[in-house]
PDB file of C-alpha atoms in Angstrom:
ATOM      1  CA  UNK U1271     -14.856 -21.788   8.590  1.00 90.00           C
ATOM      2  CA  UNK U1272     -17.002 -19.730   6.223  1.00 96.00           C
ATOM      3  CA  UNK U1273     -15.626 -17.019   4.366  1.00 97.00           C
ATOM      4  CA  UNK U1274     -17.230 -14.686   1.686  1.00 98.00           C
ATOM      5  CA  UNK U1275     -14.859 -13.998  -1.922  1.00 98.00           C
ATOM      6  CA  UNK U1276     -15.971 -11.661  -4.062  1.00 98.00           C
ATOM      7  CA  UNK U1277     -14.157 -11.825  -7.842  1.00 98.00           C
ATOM      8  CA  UNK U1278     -13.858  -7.977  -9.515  1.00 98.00           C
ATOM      9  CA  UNK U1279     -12.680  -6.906 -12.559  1.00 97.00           C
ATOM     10  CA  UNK U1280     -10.666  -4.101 -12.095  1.00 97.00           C
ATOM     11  CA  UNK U1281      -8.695  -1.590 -14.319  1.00 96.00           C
ATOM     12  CA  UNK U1282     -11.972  -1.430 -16.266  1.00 95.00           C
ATOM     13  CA  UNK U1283     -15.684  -0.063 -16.368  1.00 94.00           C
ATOM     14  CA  UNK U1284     -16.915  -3.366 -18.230  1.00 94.00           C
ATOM     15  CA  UNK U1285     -17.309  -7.452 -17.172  1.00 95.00           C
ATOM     16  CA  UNK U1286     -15.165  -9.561 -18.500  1.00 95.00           C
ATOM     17  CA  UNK U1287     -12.518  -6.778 -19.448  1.00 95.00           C
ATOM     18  CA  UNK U1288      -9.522  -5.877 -16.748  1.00 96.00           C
ATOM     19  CA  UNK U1289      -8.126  -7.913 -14.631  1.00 96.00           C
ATOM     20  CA  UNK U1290      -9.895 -10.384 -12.370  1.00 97.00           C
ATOM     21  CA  UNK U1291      -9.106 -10.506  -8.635  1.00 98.00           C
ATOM     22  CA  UNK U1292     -10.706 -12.221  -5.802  1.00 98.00           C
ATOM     23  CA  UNK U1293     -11.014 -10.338  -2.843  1.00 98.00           C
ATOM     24  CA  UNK U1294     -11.450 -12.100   1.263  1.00 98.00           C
ATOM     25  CA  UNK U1295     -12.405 -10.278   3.948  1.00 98.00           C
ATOM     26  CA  UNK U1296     -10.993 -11.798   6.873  1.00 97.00           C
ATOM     27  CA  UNK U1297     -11.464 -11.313  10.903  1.00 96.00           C
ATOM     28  CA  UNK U1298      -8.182 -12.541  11.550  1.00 96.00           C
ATOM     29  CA  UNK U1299      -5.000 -13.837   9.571  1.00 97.00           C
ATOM     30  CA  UNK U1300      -5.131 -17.380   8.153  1.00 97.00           C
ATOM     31  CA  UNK U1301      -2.033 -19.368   8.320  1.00 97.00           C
ATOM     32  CA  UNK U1302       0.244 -18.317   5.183  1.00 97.00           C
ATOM     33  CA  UNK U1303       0.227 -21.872   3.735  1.00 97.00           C
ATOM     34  CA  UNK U1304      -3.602 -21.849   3.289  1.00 97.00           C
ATOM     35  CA  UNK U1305      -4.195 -18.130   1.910  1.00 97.00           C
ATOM     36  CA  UNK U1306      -1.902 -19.513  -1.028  1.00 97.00           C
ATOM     37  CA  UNK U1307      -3.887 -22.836  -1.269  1.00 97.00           C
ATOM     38  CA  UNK U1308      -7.007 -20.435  -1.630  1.00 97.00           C
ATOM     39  CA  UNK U1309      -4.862 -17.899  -3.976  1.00 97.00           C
ATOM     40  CA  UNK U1310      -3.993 -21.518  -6.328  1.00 96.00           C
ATOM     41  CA  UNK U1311      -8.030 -22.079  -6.214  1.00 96.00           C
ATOM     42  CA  UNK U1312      -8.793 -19.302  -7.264  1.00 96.00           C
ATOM     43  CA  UNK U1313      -6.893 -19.341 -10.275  1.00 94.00           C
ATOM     44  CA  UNK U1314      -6.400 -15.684 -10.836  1.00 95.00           C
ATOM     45  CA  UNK U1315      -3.479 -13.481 -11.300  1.00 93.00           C
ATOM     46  CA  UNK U1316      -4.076 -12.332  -7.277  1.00 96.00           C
ATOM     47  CA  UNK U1317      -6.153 -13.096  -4.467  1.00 98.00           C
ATOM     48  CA  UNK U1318      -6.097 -10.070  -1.617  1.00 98.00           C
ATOM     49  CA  UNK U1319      -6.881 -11.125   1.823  1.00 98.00           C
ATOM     50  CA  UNK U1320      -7.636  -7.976   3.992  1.00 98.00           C
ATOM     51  CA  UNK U1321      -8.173  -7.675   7.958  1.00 98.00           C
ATOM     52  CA  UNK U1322     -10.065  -3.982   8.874  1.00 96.00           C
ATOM     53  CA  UNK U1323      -7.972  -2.556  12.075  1.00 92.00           C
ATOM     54  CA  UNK U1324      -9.831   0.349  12.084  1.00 87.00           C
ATOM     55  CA  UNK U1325      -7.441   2.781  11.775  1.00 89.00           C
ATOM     56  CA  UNK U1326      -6.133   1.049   8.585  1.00 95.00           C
ATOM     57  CA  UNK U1327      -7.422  -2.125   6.524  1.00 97.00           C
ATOM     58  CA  UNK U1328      -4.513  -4.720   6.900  1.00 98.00           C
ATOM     59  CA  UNK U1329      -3.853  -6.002   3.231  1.00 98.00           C
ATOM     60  CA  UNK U1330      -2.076  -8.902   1.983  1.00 98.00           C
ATOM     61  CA  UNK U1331      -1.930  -9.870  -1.705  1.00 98.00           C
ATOM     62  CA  UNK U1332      -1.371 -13.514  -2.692  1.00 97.00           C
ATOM     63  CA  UNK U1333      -0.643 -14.842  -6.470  1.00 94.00           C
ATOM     64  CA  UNK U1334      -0.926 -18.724  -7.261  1.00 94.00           C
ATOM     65  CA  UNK U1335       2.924 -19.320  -6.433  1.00 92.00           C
ATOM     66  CA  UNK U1336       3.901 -16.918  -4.155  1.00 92.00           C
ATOM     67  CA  UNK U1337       2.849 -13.473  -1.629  1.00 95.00           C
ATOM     68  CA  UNK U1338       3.617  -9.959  -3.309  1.00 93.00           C
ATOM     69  CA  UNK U1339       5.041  -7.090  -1.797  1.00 92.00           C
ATOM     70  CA  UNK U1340       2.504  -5.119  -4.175  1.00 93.00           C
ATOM     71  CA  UNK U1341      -0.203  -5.594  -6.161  1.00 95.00           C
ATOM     72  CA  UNK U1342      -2.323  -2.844  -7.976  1.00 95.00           C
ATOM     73  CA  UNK U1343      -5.441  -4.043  -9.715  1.00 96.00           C
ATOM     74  CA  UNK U1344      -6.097  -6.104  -6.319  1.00 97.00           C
ATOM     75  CA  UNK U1345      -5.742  -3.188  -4.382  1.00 97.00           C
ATOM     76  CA  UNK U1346      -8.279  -1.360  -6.368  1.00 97.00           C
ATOM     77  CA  UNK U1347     -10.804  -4.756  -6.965  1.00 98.00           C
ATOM     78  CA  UNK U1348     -10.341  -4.870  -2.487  1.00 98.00           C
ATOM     79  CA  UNK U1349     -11.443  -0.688  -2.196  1.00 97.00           C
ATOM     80  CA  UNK U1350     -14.205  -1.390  -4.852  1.00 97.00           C
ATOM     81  CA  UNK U1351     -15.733  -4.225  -2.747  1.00 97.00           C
ATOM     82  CA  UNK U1352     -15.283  -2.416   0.692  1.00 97.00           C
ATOM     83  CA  UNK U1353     -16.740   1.068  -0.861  1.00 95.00           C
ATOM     84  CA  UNK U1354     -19.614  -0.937  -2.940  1.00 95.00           C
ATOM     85  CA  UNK U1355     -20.688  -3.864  -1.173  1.00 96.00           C
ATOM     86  CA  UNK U1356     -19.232  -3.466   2.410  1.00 96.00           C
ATOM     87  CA  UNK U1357     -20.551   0.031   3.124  1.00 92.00           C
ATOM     88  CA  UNK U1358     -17.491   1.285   3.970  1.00 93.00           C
ATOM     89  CA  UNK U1359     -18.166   4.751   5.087  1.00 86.00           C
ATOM     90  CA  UNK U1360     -14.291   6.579   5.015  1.00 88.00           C
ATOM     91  CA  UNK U1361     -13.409   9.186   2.849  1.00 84.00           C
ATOM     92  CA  UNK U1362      -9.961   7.667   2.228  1.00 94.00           C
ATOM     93  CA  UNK U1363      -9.306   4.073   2.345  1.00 96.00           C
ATOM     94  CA  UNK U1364      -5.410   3.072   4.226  1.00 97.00           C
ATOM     95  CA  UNK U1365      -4.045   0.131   3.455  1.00 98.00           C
ATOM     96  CA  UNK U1366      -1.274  -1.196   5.695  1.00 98.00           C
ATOM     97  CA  UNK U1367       1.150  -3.531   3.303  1.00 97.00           C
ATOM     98  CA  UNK U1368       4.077  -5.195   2.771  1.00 95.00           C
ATOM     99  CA  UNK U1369       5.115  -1.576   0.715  1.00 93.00           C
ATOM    100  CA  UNK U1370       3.997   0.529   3.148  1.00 95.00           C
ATOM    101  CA  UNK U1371       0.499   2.290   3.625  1.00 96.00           C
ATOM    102  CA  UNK U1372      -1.330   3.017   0.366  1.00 96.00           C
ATOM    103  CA  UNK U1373      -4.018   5.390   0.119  1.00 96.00           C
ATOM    104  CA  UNK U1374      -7.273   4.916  -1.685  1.00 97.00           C
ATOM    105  CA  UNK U1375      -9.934   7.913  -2.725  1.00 96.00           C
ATOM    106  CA  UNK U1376     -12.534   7.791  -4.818  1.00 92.00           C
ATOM    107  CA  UNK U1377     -13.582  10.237  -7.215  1.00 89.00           C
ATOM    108  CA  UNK U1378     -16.406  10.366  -9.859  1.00 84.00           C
ATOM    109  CA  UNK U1379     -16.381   6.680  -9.725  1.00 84.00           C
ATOM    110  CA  UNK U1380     -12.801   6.429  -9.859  1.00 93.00           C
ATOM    111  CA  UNK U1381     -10.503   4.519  -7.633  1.00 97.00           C
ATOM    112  CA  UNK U1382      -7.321   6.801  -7.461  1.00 97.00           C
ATOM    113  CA  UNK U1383      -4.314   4.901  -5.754  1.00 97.00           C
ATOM    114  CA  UNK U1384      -1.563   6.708  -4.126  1.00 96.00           C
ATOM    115  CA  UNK U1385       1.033   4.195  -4.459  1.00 96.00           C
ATOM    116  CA  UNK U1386       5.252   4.974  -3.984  1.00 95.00           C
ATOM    117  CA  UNK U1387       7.205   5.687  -7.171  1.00 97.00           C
ATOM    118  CA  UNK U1388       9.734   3.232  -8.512  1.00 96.00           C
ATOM    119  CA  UNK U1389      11.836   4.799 -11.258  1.00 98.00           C
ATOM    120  CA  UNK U1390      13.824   2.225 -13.013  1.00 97.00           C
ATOM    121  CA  UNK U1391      17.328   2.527 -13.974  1.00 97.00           C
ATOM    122  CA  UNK U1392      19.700   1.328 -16.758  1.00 96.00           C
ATOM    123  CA  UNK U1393      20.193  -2.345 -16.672  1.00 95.00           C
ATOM    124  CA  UNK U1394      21.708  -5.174 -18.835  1.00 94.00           C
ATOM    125  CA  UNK U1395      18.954  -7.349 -19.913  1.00 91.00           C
ATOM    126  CA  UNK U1396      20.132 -11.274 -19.365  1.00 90.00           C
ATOM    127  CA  UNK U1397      20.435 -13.676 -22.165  1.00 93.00           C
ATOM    128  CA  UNK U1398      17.811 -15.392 -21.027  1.00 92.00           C
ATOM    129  CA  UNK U1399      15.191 -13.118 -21.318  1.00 93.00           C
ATOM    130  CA  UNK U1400      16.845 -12.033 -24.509  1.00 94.00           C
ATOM    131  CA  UNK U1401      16.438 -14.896 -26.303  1.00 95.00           C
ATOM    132  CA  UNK U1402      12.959 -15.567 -25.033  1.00 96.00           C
ATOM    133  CA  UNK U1403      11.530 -12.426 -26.934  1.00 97.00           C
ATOM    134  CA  UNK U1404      10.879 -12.321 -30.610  1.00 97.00           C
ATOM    135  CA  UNK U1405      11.515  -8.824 -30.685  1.00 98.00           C
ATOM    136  CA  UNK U1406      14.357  -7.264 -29.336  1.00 96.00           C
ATOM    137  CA  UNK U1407      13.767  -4.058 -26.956  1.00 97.00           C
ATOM    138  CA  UNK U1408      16.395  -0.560 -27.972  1.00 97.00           C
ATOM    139  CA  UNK U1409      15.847   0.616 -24.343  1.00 97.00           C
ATOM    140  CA  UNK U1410      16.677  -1.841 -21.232  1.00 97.00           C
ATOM    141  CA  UNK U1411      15.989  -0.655 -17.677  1.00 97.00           C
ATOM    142  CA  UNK U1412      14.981  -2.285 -14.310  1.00 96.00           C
ATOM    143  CA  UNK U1413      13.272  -1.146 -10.777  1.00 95.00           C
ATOM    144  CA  UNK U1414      11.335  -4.056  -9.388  1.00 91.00           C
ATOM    145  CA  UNK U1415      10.531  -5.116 -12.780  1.00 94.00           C
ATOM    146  CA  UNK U1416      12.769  -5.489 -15.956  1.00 96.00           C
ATOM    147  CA  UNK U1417      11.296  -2.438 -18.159  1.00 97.00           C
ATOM    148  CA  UNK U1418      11.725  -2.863 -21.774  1.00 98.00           C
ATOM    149  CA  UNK U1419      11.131   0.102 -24.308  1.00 98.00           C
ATOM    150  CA  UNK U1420       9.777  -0.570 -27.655  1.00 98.00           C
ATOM    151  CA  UNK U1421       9.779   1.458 -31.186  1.00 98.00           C
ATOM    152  CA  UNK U1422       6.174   1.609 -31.543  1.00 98.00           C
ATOM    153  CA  UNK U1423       2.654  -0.012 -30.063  1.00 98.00           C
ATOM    154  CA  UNK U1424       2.780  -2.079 -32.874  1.00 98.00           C
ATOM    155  CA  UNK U1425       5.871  -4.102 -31.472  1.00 98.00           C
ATOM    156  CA  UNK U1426       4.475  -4.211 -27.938  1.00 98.00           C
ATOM    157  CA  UNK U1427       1.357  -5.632 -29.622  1.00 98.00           C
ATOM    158  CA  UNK U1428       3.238  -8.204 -31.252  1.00 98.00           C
ATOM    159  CA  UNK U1429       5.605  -9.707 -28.347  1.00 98.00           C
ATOM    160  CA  UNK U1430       5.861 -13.172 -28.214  1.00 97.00           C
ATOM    161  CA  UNK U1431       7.488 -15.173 -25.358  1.00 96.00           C
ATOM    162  CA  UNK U1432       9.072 -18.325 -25.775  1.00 96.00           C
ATOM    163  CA  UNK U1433       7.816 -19.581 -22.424  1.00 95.00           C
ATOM    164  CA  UNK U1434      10.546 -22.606 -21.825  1.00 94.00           C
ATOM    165  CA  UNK U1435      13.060 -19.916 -22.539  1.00 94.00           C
ATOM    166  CA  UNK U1436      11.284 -17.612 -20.199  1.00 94.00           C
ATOM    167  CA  UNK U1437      10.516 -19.760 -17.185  1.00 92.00           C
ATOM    168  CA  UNK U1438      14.297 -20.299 -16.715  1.00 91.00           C
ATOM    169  CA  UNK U1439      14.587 -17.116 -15.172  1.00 86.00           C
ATOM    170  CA  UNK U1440      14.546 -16.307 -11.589  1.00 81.00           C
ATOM    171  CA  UNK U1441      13.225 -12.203 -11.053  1.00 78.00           C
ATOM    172  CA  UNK U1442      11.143 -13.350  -7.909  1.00 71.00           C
ATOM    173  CA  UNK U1443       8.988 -11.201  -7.187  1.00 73.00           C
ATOM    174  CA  UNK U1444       8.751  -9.394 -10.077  1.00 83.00           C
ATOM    175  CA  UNK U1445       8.864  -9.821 -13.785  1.00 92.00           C
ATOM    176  CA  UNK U1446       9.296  -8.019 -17.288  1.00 96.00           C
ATOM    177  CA  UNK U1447       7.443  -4.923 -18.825  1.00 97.00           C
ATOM    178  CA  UNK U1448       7.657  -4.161 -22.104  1.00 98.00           C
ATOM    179  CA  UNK U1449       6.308  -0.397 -22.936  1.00 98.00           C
ATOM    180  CA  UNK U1450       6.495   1.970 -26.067  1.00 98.00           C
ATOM    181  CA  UNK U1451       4.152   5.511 -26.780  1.00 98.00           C
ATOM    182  CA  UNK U1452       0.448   4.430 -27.531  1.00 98.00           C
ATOM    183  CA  UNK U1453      -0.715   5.190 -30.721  1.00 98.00           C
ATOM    184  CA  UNK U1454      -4.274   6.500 -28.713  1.00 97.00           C
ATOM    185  CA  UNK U1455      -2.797   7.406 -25.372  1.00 98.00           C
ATOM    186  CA  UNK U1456       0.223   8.323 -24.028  1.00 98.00           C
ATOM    187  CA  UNK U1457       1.541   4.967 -23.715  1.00 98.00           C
ATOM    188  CA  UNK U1458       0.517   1.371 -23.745  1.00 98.00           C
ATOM    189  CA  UNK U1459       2.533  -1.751 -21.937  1.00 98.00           C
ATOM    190  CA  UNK U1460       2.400  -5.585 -21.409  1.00 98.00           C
ATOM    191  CA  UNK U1461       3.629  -7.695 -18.194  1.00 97.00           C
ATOM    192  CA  UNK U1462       5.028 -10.872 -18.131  1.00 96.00           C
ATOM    193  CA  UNK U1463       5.842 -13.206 -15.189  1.00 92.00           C
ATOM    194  CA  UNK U1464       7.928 -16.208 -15.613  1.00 92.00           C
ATOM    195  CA  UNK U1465       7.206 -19.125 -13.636  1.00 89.00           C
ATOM    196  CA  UNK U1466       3.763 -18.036 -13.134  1.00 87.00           C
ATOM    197  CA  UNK U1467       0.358 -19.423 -13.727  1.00 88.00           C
ATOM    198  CA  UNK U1468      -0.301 -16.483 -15.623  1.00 91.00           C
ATOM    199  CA  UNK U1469       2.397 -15.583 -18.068  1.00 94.00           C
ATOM    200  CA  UNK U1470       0.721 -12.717 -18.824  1.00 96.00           C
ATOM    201  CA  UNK U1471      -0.884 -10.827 -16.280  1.00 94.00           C
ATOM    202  CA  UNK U1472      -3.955  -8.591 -17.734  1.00 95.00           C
ATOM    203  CA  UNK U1473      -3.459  -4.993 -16.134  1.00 96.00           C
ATOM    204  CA  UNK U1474      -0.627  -4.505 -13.517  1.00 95.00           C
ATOM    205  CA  UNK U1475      -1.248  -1.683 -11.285  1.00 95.00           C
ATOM    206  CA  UNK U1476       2.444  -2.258  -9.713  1.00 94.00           C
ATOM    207  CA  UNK U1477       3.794  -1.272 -12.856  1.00 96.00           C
ATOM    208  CA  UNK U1478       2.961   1.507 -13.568  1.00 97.00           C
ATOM    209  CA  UNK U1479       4.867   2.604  -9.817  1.00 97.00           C
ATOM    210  CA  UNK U1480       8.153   2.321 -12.708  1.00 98.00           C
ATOM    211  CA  UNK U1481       5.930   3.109 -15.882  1.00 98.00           C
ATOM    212  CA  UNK U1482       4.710   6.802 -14.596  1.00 98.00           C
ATOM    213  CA  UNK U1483       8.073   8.100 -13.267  1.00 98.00           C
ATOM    214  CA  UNK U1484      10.124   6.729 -16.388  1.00 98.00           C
ATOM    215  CA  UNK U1485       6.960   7.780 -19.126  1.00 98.00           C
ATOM    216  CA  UNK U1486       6.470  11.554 -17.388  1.00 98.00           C
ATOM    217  CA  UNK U1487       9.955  12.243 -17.681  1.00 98.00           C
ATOM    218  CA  UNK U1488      10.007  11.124 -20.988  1.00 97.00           C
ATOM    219  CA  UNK U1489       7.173  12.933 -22.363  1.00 98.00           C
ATOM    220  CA  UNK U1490       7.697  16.065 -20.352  1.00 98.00           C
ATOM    221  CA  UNK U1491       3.891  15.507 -18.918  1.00 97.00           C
ATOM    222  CA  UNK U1492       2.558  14.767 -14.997  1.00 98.00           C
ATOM    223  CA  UNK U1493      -0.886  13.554 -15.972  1.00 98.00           C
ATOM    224  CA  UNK U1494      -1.035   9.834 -18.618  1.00 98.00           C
ATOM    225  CA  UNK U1495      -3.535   8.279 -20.140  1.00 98.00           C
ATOM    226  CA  UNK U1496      -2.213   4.286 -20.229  1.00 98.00           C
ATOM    227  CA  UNK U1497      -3.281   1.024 -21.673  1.00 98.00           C
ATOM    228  CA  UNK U1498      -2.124  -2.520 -21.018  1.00 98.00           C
ATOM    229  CA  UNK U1499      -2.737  -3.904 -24.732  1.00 97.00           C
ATOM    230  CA  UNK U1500      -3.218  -7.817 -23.262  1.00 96.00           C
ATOM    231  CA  UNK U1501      -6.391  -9.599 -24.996  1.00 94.00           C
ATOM    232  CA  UNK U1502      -8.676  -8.019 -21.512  1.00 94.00           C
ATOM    233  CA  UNK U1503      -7.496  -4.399 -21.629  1.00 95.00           C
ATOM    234  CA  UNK U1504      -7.114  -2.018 -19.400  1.00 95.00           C
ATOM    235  CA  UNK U1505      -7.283   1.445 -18.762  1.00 95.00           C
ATOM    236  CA  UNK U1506      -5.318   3.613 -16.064  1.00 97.00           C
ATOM    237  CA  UNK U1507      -5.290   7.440 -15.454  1.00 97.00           C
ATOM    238  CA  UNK U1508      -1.938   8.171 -14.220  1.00 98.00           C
ATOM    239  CA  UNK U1509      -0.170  11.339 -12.350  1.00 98.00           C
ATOM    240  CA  UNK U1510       3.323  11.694 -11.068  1.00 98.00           C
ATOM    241  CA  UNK U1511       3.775  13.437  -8.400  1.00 97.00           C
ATOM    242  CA  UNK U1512       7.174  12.816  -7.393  1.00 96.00           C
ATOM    243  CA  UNK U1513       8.173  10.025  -5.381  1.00 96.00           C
ATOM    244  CA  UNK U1514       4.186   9.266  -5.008  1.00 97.00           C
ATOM    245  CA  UNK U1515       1.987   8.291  -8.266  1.00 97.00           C
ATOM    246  CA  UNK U1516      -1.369   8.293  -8.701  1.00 97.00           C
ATOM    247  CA  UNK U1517      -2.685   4.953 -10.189  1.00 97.00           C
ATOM    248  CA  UNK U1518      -6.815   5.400 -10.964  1.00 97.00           C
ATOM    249  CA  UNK U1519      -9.056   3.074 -12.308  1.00 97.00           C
ATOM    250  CA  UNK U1520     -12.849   1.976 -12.638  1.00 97.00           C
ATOM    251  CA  UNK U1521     -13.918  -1.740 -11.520  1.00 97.00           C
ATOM    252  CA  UNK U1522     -16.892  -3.739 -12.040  1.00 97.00           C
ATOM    253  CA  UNK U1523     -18.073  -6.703  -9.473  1.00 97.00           C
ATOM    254  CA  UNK U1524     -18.128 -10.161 -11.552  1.00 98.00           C
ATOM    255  CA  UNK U1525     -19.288 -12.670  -8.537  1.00 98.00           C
ATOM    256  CA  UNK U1526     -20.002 -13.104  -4.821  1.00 98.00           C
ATOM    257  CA  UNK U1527     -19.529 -16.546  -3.205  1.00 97.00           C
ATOM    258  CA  UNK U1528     -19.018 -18.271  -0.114  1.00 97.00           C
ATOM    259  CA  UNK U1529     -16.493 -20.752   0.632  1.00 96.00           C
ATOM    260  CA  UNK U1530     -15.190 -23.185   3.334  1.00 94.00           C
ATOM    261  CA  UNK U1531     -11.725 -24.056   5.134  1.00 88.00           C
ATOM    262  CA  UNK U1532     -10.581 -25.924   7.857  1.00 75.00           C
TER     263      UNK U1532
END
């Protein structure tokens, strides 16, 4: 079987910067075991796999290791290449997931996700993790995602993970976000995944479902301007609107390639 894959950069208005995912367009559903043989091939953070129902575009996101229940800069790379390459004519992209449907528009060349809100709560943080930073965090909270709060950028900038420390822990599917107030926007973040390919994933789009709830309240504001300081950078406009937030972004197409499986 032939199949097309497009790799984007999303998250970003510039190659090379963002966070690469591959994006195939499929007619019907592979078996699960060979969309994550094609997700380890790949070698990026997350592969989406996405089946157009008419109605709604069926949408599946698939790391090296393991399916997600949600996956941001994927979402945005899949309604770049749909809206850019595929002709897709609809106003409003829905995608039916694993987290419900998520709604796509796009505005003055920006893809602006409506994706459900996921305000994290006080937690203890385990030892584990604990020991595996260099820096310790003063605020400790957790949704899907352990959410760490730092001092300063600075700090965030300078996290280091002791990765055999790190890959002891079990926080499947999610992993750990460490945030403070930008020094240039309103706040910046890093993501983490143990047992993952990718310790550090480039730009998470999933979250900022916790980051926007927790960082609005916070700073008394609806409307963010975020970064997510990893060596690729990436930039995300952000609104709360309640239990909803608005994730927008710019992407750039990287590559377009054909491929074949059994």
């Amino acid at each position: 079987m032939e199949l097309i894959l497009y790799q984007i950069d999303a998250f970003t208005d510039t190659i090379f910067g963002g966070n690469p995912a591959c994006v195939v367009p499929l007619n019907k559903w592979l078996p699960d075991e060979i969309m994550l043989k094609i997700a380890k091939e790949n070698a990026v953070a997350e592969t989406a796999f996405f089946v157009d129902k008419g109605e709604k575009i069926h949408l599946r996101w698939f790391t090296p290791e393991i399916e997600m229940d949600l996956c941001g800069h994927a979402t945005l790379a899949t309604a770049h290449c749909l809206t850019t390459i595929l002709d897709y004519q609809k106003g409003e992209i829905v995608f039916k997931t694993l987290s419900g449907d998520l709604f796509v528009k796009v505005e003055n060349g920006q893809y602006k996700m409506n994706f459900p809100s996921r305000m994290p709560v006080v937690d203890i943080l385990p030892p584990t993790i604990s020991k595996s930073l260099n820096i310790k965090p003063k605020e400790i909270l957790k949704s899907r995602d352990y959410v760490l709060v730092y001092e300063n950028e600075t700090e965030v900038r300078n996290i280091e993970i002791d990765r055999q420390l790190f890959d002891q822990i079990n926080i499947d599917p999610g992993g750990v976000i460490v945030t403070a107030v930008g020094d240039k926007c309103d706040f910046v973040s890093r993501v983490f995944t143990p047992q993952a390919s990718i310790l550090e994933d480039p730009v998470t789009g999933s979250a900022h479902c916790s980051l926007i709830p927790f960082w609005s309240k916070r700073l008394n504001k609806k409307e963010l301007y975020a970064k997510q300081v990893s060596e690729r950078l990436g930039k995300l406009y952000c609104e709360d609107k309640g239990d909803r937030v608005i994730i927008s972004g710019q992407a750039k197409t990287y590559s377009i390639g054909k491929f074949w499986t059994e």
